[in-house]
Short mmCIF file of C-alpha atoms and ligand atoms in Angstrom, two decimals:
data_model
loop_
_atom_site.label_atom_id
_atom_site.label_comp_id
_atom_site.label_asym_id
_atom_site.label_seq_id
_atom_site.Cartn_x
_atom_site.Cartn_y
_atom_site.Cartn_z
CA UNK A 358 -68.63 21.82 13.32
CA UNK A 359 -67.91 18.17 12.72
CA UNK A 360 -68.19 15.27 15.16
CA UNK A 361 -65.58 13.20 13.39
CA UNK A 362 -61.95 13.80 12.58
CA UNK A 363 -58.87 14.48 14.63
CA UNK A 364 -59.92 18.07 15.28
CA UNK A 365 -63.64 17.42 15.78
CA UNK A 366 -65.32 20.00 18.03
CA UNK A 367 -62.21 22.22 18.00
CA UNK A 368 -62.57 25.87 17.13
CA UNK A 369 -59.40 27.36 15.70
CA UNK A 370 -58.62 31.00 15.06
CA UNK A 371 -56.26 30.97 12.08
CA UNK A 372 -54.29 34.21 11.80
CA UNK A 373 -52.34 35.22 8.70
CA UNK A 374 -49.67 37.90 8.73
CA UNK A 375 -47.86 39.11 5.62
CA UNK A 376 -45.65 36.69 3.72
CA UNK A 377 -45.45 34.57 0.59
CA UNK A 378 -46.29 31.55 2.76
CA UNK A 379 -49.87 32.86 2.91
CA UNK A 380 -50.54 30.53 -0.02
CA UNK A 381 -49.89 27.60 2.34
CA UNK A 382 -52.38 29.02 4.83
CA UNK A 383 -55.12 28.39 2.27
CA UNK A 384 -54.22 24.71 2.31
CA UNK A 385 -53.95 24.76 6.09
CA UNK A 386 -57.49 26.13 6.41
CA UNK A 387 -58.70 23.26 4.22
CA UNK A 388 -56.76 20.67 6.21
CA UNK A 389 -58.14 21.94 9.51
CA UNK A 390 -61.71 21.93 8.19
CA UNK A 391 -61.20 18.44 6.75
CA UNK A 392 -59.95 17.29 10.16
CA UNK A 393 -63.26 18.43 11.68
CA UNK A 394 -62.37 21.87 13.10
CA UNK A 395 -64.23 25.10 12.65
CA UNK A 396 -61.84 27.76 11.43
CA UNK A 397 -62.17 31.51 11.92
CA UNK A 398 -59.67 33.34 9.74
CA UNK A 399 -58.20 36.69 10.79
CA UNK A 400 -55.83 38.46 8.38
CA UNK A 401 -53.52 41.44 8.74
CA UNK A 402 -53.47 44.14 6.10
CA UNK A 403 -50.15 42.79 4.81
CA UNK A 404 -51.58 39.26 4.54
CA UNK A 405 -54.35 40.62 2.30
CA UNK A 406 -51.65 41.70 -0.16
CA UNK A 407 -50.59 38.07 -0.61
CA UNK A 408 -53.92 36.24 -0.63
CA UNK A 409 -57.48 37.53 -0.62
CA UNK A 410 -60.00 37.17 2.20
CA UNK A 411 -62.33 35.80 -0.50
CA UNK A 412 -60.21 32.68 -0.84
CA UNK A 413 -59.91 32.24 2.91
CA UNK A 414 -63.65 32.76 3.42
CA UNK A 415 -64.45 30.18 0.76
CA UNK A 416 -62.11 27.61 2.31
CA UNK A 417 -63.11 28.21 5.93
CA UNK A 418 -66.80 28.76 5.22
CA UNK A 419 -66.85 31.89 7.42
CA UNK A 420 -66.44 35.60 6.77
CA UNK A 421 -62.87 36.70 7.42
CA UNK A 422 -61.97 39.40 9.95
CA UNK A 423 -59.32 41.91 8.91
CA UNK A 424 -60.07 45.02 10.90
CA UNK A 425 -60.38 45.89 14.56
CA UNK A 426 -63.09 48.43 13.69
CA UNK A 427 -65.24 45.74 12.05
CA UNK A 428 -68.80 46.70 13.02
CA UNK A 429 -70.27 43.24 12.40
CA UNK A 430 -69.84 42.27 16.04
CA UNK A 431 -72.76 43.45 18.19
CA UNK A 432 -70.52 44.91 20.87
CA UNK A 433 -67.89 46.00 18.32
CA UNK A 434 -65.27 43.97 20.16
CA UNK A 435 -64.06 41.46 17.61
CA UNK A 436 -60.72 41.25 19.41
CA UNK A 437 -62.47 39.87 22.50
CA UNK A 438 -65.26 37.81 20.97
CA UNK A 439 -63.09 35.93 18.47
CA UNK A 440 -60.96 34.18 21.07
CA UNK A 441 -63.53 33.47 23.78
CA UNK A 442 -64.80 30.32 22.05
CA UNK A 443 -61.44 29.30 20.57
CA UNK A 444 -59.44 26.19 21.47
CA UNK A 445 -56.27 27.68 19.96
CA UNK A 446 -54.97 30.62 17.97
CA UNK A 447 -52.64 29.56 15.16
CA UNK A 448 -50.68 32.28 13.37
CA UNK A 449 -49.44 30.90 10.05
CA UNK A 450 -47.56 32.52 8.51
CA UNK A 451 -46.02 34.56 11.31
CA UNK A 452 -43.76 37.21 9.76
CA UNK A 453 -40.68 38.61 11.50
CA UNK A 454 -42.62 41.82 12.04
CA UNK A 455 -45.59 40.01 13.53
CA UNK A 456 -43.37 38.07 15.94
CA UNK A 457 -41.77 41.39 16.94
CA UNK A 458 -45.26 42.77 17.64
CA UNK A 459 -46.09 39.75 19.80
CA UNK A 460 -42.81 40.06 21.68
CA UNK A 461 -43.56 43.68 22.47
CA UNK A 462 -47.22 43.14 23.30
CA UNK A 463 -48.30 45.57 20.58
CA UNK A 464 -51.88 45.77 19.43
CA UNK A 465 -51.73 47.77 16.19
CA UNK A 466 -54.00 45.45 14.22
CA UNK A 467 -56.86 43.08 14.96
CA UNK A 468 -54.64 39.97 14.85
CA UNK A 469 -51.97 41.20 17.28
CA UNK A 470 -54.71 42.74 19.41
CA UNK A 471 -56.61 39.47 19.75
CA UNK A 472 -53.40 37.55 20.53
CA UNK A 473 -52.85 39.98 23.40
CA UNK A 474 -56.47 39.93 24.52
CA UNK A 475 -56.95 36.18 24.43
CA UNK A 476 -57.30 34.32 27.74
CA UNK A 477 -53.74 33.00 27.63
CA UNK A 478 -54.22 30.10 30.04
CA UNK A 479 -57.19 28.67 28.17
CA UNK A 480 -56.34 29.53 24.57
CA UNK A 481 -52.82 28.53 23.50
CA UNK A 482 -51.01 30.54 20.85
CA UNK A 483 -49.18 28.53 18.17
CA UNK A 484 -46.92 30.45 15.84
CA UNK A 485 -45.50 29.22 12.51
CA UNK A 486 -42.68 31.54 11.45
CA UNK A 487 -42.09 32.17 7.74
CA UNK A 488 -39.35 34.47 6.53
CA UNK A 489 -36.07 34.81 4.69
CA UNK A 490 -33.20 32.94 6.36
CA UNK A 491 -31.28 36.14 7.16
CA UNK A 492 -34.36 37.60 8.83
CA UNK A 493 -34.80 34.38 10.83
CA UNK A 494 -31.14 34.26 11.87
CA UNK A 495 -31.03 37.94 12.85
CA UNK A 496 -30.41 38.39 16.58
CA UNK A 497 -33.46 40.65 16.84
CA UNK A 498 -35.73 37.89 15.50
CA UNK A 499 -34.09 35.24 17.65
CA UNK A 500 -34.51 37.50 20.68
CA UNK A 501 -38.19 38.01 19.83
CA UNK A 502 -38.77 34.29 19.30
CA UNK A 503 -37.15 33.51 22.66
CA UNK A 504 -39.36 36.17 24.25
CA UNK A 505 -42.65 34.87 22.83
CA UNK A 506 -41.66 31.33 23.88
CA UNK A 507 -40.97 32.59 27.38
CA UNK A 508 -44.40 34.26 27.27
CA UNK A 509 -45.99 30.87 26.54
CA UNK A 510 -46.29 30.74 22.74
CA UNK A 511 -45.55 27.47 20.94
CA UNK A 512 -43.26 27.97 17.96
CA UNK A 513 -43.79 25.46 15.14
CA UNK A 514 -40.74 25.11 12.89
CA UNK A 515 -39.55 26.80 10.80
CA UNK A 516 -38.19 24.25 8.35
CA UNK A 517 -35.04 24.53 6.28
CA UNK A 518 -35.04 24.45 2.49
CA UNK A 519 -35.68 26.45 -0.68
CA UNK A 520 -37.08 29.92 -0.10
CA UNK A 521 -39.26 32.07 -2.34
CA UNK A 522 -36.40 34.58 -2.62
CA UNK A 523 -34.18 31.91 -4.18
CA UNK A 524 -31.99 31.43 -1.11
CA UNK A 525 -31.74 28.20 0.85
CA UNK A 526 -31.83 27.96 4.63
CA UNK A 527 -33.95 28.12 7.80
CA UNK A 528 -37.16 30.11 7.74
CA UNK A 529 -39.59 28.21 5.52
CA UNK A 530 -43.00 27.76 7.01
CA UNK A 531 -43.93 24.13 7.75
CA UNK A 532 -46.26 22.56 5.20
CA UNK A 533 -50.01 22.57 5.82
CA UNK A 534 -50.18 18.87 6.75
CA UNK A 535 -47.25 19.26 9.15
CA UNK A 536 -48.93 22.21 10.86
CA UNK A 537 -52.20 20.26 11.08
CA UNK A 538 -50.36 17.36 12.73
CA UNK A 539 -48.58 19.73 15.14
CA UNK A 540 -51.95 21.12 16.16
CA UNK A 541 -53.44 17.63 16.60
CA UNK A 542 -50.41 16.66 18.70
CA UNK A 543 -50.78 19.83 20.76
CA UNK A 544 -54.19 18.68 21.99
CA UNK A 545 -52.97 15.21 23.12
CA UNK A 546 -52.33 14.70 26.85
CA UNK A 547 -48.59 14.73 27.59
CA UNK A 548 -48.58 11.42 29.47
CA UNK A 549 -45.02 10.57 28.35
CA UNK A 550 -43.47 14.01 28.79
CA UNK A 551 -39.74 13.71 29.37
CA UNK A 552 -39.72 9.94 28.80
CA UNK A 553 -38.06 7.79 26.11
CA UNK A 554 -39.63 5.09 23.95
CA UNK A 555 -38.12 2.75 21.36
CA UNK A 556 -40.33 0.93 18.87
CA UNK A 557 -39.73 -1.58 16.08
CA UNK A 558 -42.08 -1.65 13.12
CA UNK A 559 -42.72 -3.30 9.78
CA UNK A 560 -41.49 -6.59 8.35
CA UNK A 561 -37.91 -7.73 7.98
CA UNK A 562 -36.41 -8.72 4.64
CA UNK A 563 -34.20 -11.80 4.66
CA UNK A 564 -32.08 -11.86 1.52
CA UNK A 565 -31.67 -14.94 -0.68
CA UNK A 566 -29.52 -13.23 -3.23
CA UNK A 567 -28.94 -9.58 -4.21
CA UNK A 568 -32.42 -9.22 -5.72
CA UNK A 569 -34.62 -11.71 -3.86
CA UNK A 570 -35.62 -12.32 -0.31
CA UNK A 571 -38.26 -13.47 2.13
CA UNK A 572 -40.52 -10.98 3.81
CA UNK A 573 -44.13 -10.66 5.01
CA UNK A 574 -47.19 -8.46 4.64
CA UNK A 575 -46.68 -6.24 7.70
CA UNK A 576 -47.29 -2.63 6.64
CA UNK A 577 -45.69 -1.04 9.70
CA UNK A 578 -48.83 1.03 10.34
CA UNK A 579 -49.32 -0.05 13.95
CA UNK A 580 -45.70 0.59 14.94
CA UNK A 581 -45.65 3.95 13.16
CA UNK A 582 -48.93 4.88 14.88
CA UNK A 583 -47.38 4.01 18.26
CA UNK A 584 -44.29 6.10 17.45
CA UNK A 585 -46.53 9.03 16.51
CA UNK A 586 -48.79 8.65 19.55
CA UNK A 587 -45.78 8.47 21.89
CA UNK A 588 -44.24 11.58 20.31
CA UNK A 589 -47.59 13.38 20.61
CA UNK A 590 -47.62 12.37 24.28
CA UNK A 591 -44.29 14.14 24.78
CA UNK A 592 -41.85 11.20 24.59
CA UNK A 593 -38.53 11.25 22.83
CA UNK A 594 -39.07 8.43 20.32
CA UNK A 595 -36.73 6.22 18.29
CA UNK A 596 -38.31 4.07 15.58
CA UNK A 597 -36.41 1.14 14.08
CA UNK A 598 -38.21 0.32 10.85
CA UNK A 599 -37.98 -2.57 8.44
CA UNK A 600 -38.68 -1.94 4.74
CA UNK A 601 -42.03 -0.08 4.69
CA UNK A 602 -43.66 2.79 2.84
CA UNK A 603 -44.70 4.96 5.75
CA UNK A 604 -43.84 8.60 6.37
CA UNK A 605 -41.80 9.23 9.53
CA UNK A 606 -44.04 10.80 12.19
CA UNK A 607 -42.99 14.35 13.09
CA UNK A 608 -40.33 14.58 15.74
CA UNK A 609 -39.51 10.86 15.63
CA UNK A 610 -35.95 9.65 15.11
CA UNK A 611 -35.98 6.83 12.57
CA UNK A 612 -33.41 4.11 11.89
CA UNK A 613 -34.06 2.03 8.76
CA UNK A 614 -32.99 -1.60 8.67
CA UNK A 615 -33.67 -4.57 6.47
CA UNK A 616 -32.96 -7.95 8.11
CA UNK A 617 -33.68 -9.27 11.61
CA UNK A 618 -29.98 -9.27 12.41
CA UNK A 619 -29.70 -5.61 11.41
CA UNK A 620 -32.79 -4.84 13.47
CA UNK A 621 -31.25 -6.49 16.53
CA UNK A 622 -27.97 -4.62 16.00
CA UNK A 623 -29.87 -1.32 15.79
CA UNK A 624 -32.17 -2.08 18.74
CA UNK A 625 -29.71 -3.38 21.35
CA UNK A 626 -27.70 -0.21 22.05
CA UNK A 627 -30.88 1.90 21.85
CA UNK A 628 -32.84 -0.38 24.22
CA UNK A 629 -30.29 0.30 26.94
CA UNK A 630 -30.97 4.04 26.81
CA UNK A 631 -34.78 3.99 26.43
CA UNK A 632 -37.32 3.52 29.24
CA UNK A 633 -39.85 1.66 27.11
CA UNK A 634 -39.42 -0.84 24.26
CA UNK A 635 -42.42 -1.71 22.10
CA UNK A 636 -41.81 -4.53 19.62
CA UNK A 637 -44.41 -4.38 16.86
CA UNK A 638 -42.13 -5.55 14.04
CA UNK A 639 -43.11 -8.75 12.28
CA UNK A 640 -39.62 -10.19 12.46
CA UNK A 641 -38.97 -13.21 10.23
CA UNK A 642 -38.49 -16.28 12.41
CA UNK A 643 -35.94 -17.76 10.00
CA UNK A 644 -33.55 -16.51 7.38
CA UNK A 645 -31.95 -18.39 4.49
CA UNK A 646 -28.83 -20.19 5.73
CA UNK A 647 -26.89 -18.92 2.76
CA UNK A 648 -27.12 -15.72 0.78
CA UNK A 649 -25.91 -16.05 -2.81
CA UNK A 650 -23.40 -13.33 -3.70
CA UNK A 651 -24.85 -13.08 -7.20
CA UNK A 652 -28.36 -13.41 -8.54
CA UNK A 653 -29.30 -17.09 -8.73
CA UNK A 654 -29.88 -17.87 -12.40
CA UNK A 655 -32.88 -19.98 -13.26
CA UNK A 656 -31.09 -22.78 -15.08
CA UNK A 657 -27.63 -22.57 -13.52
CA UNK A 658 -29.14 -23.00 -10.02
CA UNK A 659 -30.54 -26.50 -10.67
CA UNK A 660 -28.65 -29.41 -9.16
CA UNK A 661 -27.18 -32.35 -11.10
CA UNK A 662 -30.57 -34.07 -11.24
CA UNK A 663 -32.21 -30.92 -12.63
CA UNK A 664 -34.02 -30.10 -9.36
CA UNK A 665 -34.82 -26.49 -8.42
CA UNK A 666 -32.83 -25.18 -5.42
CA UNK A 667 -34.06 -25.95 -1.91
CA UNK A 668 -33.79 -23.22 0.70
CA UNK A 669 -32.26 -24.15 4.05
CA UNK A 670 -33.17 -21.86 6.96
CA UNK A 671 -31.50 -20.87 10.20
CA UNK A 672 -33.28 -19.25 13.14
CA UNK A 673 -33.26 -15.48 13.57
CA UNK A 674 -32.50 -13.86 16.92
CA UNK A 675 -35.60 -13.03 18.97
CA UNK A 676 -35.18 -9.28 19.42
CA UNK A 677 -37.84 -8.82 22.07
CA UNK A 678 -36.66 -11.77 24.17
CA UNK A 679 -33.05 -10.57 23.90
CA UNK A 680 -33.98 -7.10 25.17
CA UNK A 681 -36.16 -8.61 27.91
CA UNK A 682 -33.10 -10.54 29.17
CA UNK A 683 -30.89 -7.47 29.55
CA UNK A 684 -29.71 -6.82 33.14
CA UNK A 685 -32.37 -4.94 35.11
CA UNK A 686 -30.46 -1.65 35.10
CA UNK A 687 -30.33 -1.63 31.29
CA UNK A 688 -33.69 -3.19 30.59
CA UNK A 689 -36.56 -1.04 29.32
CA UNK A 690 -40.20 -1.81 30.12
CA UNK A 691 -40.91 -4.32 27.32
CA UNK A 692 -44.15 -4.59 25.38
CA UNK A 693 -44.61 -7.37 22.82
CA UNK A 694 -47.19 -7.84 20.10
CA UNK A 695 -48.86 -11.09 19.21
CA UNK A 696 -50.53 -11.33 15.83
CA UNK A 697 -52.46 -14.57 15.87
CA UNK A 698 -55.10 -16.10 13.65
CA UNK A 699 -56.85 -18.09 16.42
CA UNK A 700 -56.91 -18.52 20.23
CA UNK A 701 -55.52 -15.02 20.45
CA UNK A 702 -55.46 -14.62 24.23
CA UNK A 703 -54.13 -18.11 24.99
CA UNK A 704 -51.23 -17.61 22.59
CA UNK A 705 -50.56 -14.15 24.00
CA UNK A 706 -50.40 -15.55 27.52
CA UNK A 707 -47.90 -18.20 26.43
CA UNK A 708 -45.85 -15.49 24.78
CA UNK A 709 -45.86 -13.40 27.95
CA UNK A 710 -44.10 -16.22 29.78
CA UNK A 711 -41.85 -17.34 26.92
CA UNK A 712 -40.52 -13.85 26.18
CA UNK A 713 -40.38 -12.75 29.82
CA UNK A 714 -42.15 -9.44 29.23
CA UNK A 715 -44.70 -7.66 31.46
CA UNK A 716 -47.21 -6.84 28.69
CA UNK A 717 -48.32 -8.47 25.45
CA UNK A 718 -50.71 -6.78 23.06
CA UNK A 719 -52.69 -9.35 21.13
CA UNK A 720 -54.41 -8.75 17.83
CA UNK A 721 -55.88 -10.67 14.95
CA UNK A 722 -52.94 -10.81 12.55
CA UNK A 723 -54.46 -11.71 9.20
CA UNK A 724 -57.35 -9.29 9.81
CA UNK A 725 -55.10 -6.37 10.65
CA UNK A 726 -52.13 -6.42 8.24
CA UNK A 727 -52.23 -3.26 6.15
CA UNK A 728 -55.59 -2.15 7.53
CA UNK A 729 -56.26 1.17 9.23
CA UNK A 730 -58.40 -0.22 12.01
CA UNK A 731 -57.66 -2.92 14.50
CA UNK A 732 -58.67 -4.50 17.79
CA UNK A 733 -56.20 -4.91 20.64
CA UNK A 734 -56.31 -7.02 23.80
CA UNK A 735 -53.85 -6.23 26.58
CA UNK A 736 -52.59 -9.38 28.29
CA UNK A 737 -50.50 -9.18 31.47
CA UNK A 738 -50.00 -11.07 34.73
CA UNK A 739 -53.23 -9.59 36.14
CA UNK A 740 -55.51 -10.61 33.28
CA UNK A 741 -56.67 -9.41 29.92
CA UNK A 742 -58.53 -6.33 28.76
CA UNK A 743 -59.69 -5.33 25.28
CA UNK A 744 -59.23 -1.73 24.18
CA UNK A 745 -62.28 -0.28 22.43
CA UNK A 746 -61.95 -1.03 18.68
CA UNK A 747 -60.78 1.87 16.56
CA UNK A 748 -58.33 3.05 13.98
CA UNK A 749 -54.67 2.30 14.63
CA UNK A 750 -53.81 5.83 15.79
CA UNK A 751 -56.68 5.90 18.31
CA UNK A 752 -55.61 2.48 19.60
CA UNK A 753 -51.98 3.58 19.71
CA UNK A 754 -52.93 6.58 21.87
CA UNK A 755 -54.87 4.33 24.25
CA UNK A 756 -51.94 1.92 24.41
CA UNK A 757 -49.50 4.76 25.05
CA UNK A 758 -51.65 5.87 28.01
CA UNK A 759 -51.57 2.29 29.38
CA UNK A 760 -47.81 2.11 28.95
CA UNK A 761 -47.35 5.51 30.63
CA UNK A 762 -49.26 4.25 33.65
CA UNK A 763 -47.27 0.98 33.89
CA UNK A 764 -43.68 1.73 32.87
CA UNK A 765 -41.46 2.58 35.82
CA UNK A 766 -39.23 5.61 35.46
CA UNK A 767 -35.59 4.83 34.94
CA UNK A 768 -33.26 6.61 37.33
CA UNK A 769 -31.26 9.22 35.39
O1 C5P B 1327 -42.51 -15.05 18.62
P1 C5P B 1327 -43.51 -14.18 17.93
O2 C5P B 1327 -43.05 -13.72 16.58
O3 C5P B 1327 -44.87 -14.75 17.85
O4 C5P B 1327 -43.61 -12.90 18.89
C1 C5P B 1327 -44.07 -11.67 18.47
C2 C5P B 1327 -43.45 -10.58 19.28
O5 C5P B 1327 -42.05 -10.75 19.39
C3 C5P B 1327 -43.60 -9.22 18.61
O6 C5P B 1327 -43.59 -8.24 19.62
C4 C5P B 1327 -42.37 -9.16 17.74
O7 C5P B 1327 -42.03 -7.83 17.40
C5 C5P B 1327 -41.34 -9.80 18.62
N1 C5P B 1327 -40.29 -10.55 17.89
C6 C5P B 1327 -38.99 -10.11 17.91
N2 C5P B 1327 -38.00 -10.83 17.29
C7 C5P B 1327 -38.29 -11.97 16.65
C8 C5P B 1327 -39.62 -12.44 16.61
C9 C5P B 1327 -40.59 -11.70 17.24
O8 C5P B 1327 -38.71 -9.05 18.50
N3 C5P B 1327 -37.34 -12.65 16.04
#
């Protein structure tokens, strides 16, 4: 068992039922182990037709259980012992037949037996369906899925896309990294359940001509981490992103923009329908006053005296300040970021007043751009408080907890 990683000190029972997606379960076992979990694999007889227990033992580092009559357990009660230490049971893939067994409370095999025998309040059951689209769409399957949900199971996916049978549609099992992230999210406290959060992230790009522009080194990592942490905490999240190379966190609605003006146009209507607005984007303060319709040619762009072109700037809208000035009924709880290179707290305090927001998060800009770790200081009317240093996701989770405690609920 590992002390580090997102799933450190978690013990996961990974169940495989029969399906081609068993090959993804091998990857999932690896991902869970890499994230710090201990993984106990349990396979049905059908699963063993698709992938061998040898592979799963090698990847999980533990002998696999396949049989309810397995005599290795001292009391011969594998179905009880296996779940007593578990933090979760994850069945991936879950076949249509296996879901039907769960729905009926059957206990024909070790895996269905242990799902039934687990202490349901303490050990959640997460189920990743994998089947042909017709099987998934069948009313019997849909009925069974609704039943296991009602019984407390968490259903992860399925995704839509190409299927092993050659058809295209709903029923594909989520990928291993998606399932790992779902499991990580499952363990996060739901401090923003039922709430809405809007976040801006990344740089803006202010065009000079069709191929050139002015931008900055913001990677978007902090804003994306906040979007992910808020979604993990149960919020419905909208992320307005400048040009960045970051994958969209699961469950987050993303709107891509380029310039500050586009970002403002995307943010304003959304801000009015979200309870919280977190502005992490490194918005360009100025944009070129004129955008050339065609690429500026090196020689043709010189003036009469042969001088290279000078760029005139105009000021960009301040997105955060604009949202903070919305009428109270439309205004979300606003959180600004201040990336400074010196006098971090003093500048943050000035910004608090200038932007008219209740909370500014200060960080060391040049030291944080593109990095995975960061330090954050929360500055508000009461004072300032540093969050313990950590990676951006850990900090984002801490910040989300702070926001959850401060942001008033908006009347429906
Ligand atoms: O004014 P300054 O750029 O230092 O303030 C930073 C904070 O304001 C960040 O939260 C940033 O996302 C936001 N901001 C904005 N629109 C701008 C400039 C900054 O929303 N044009």
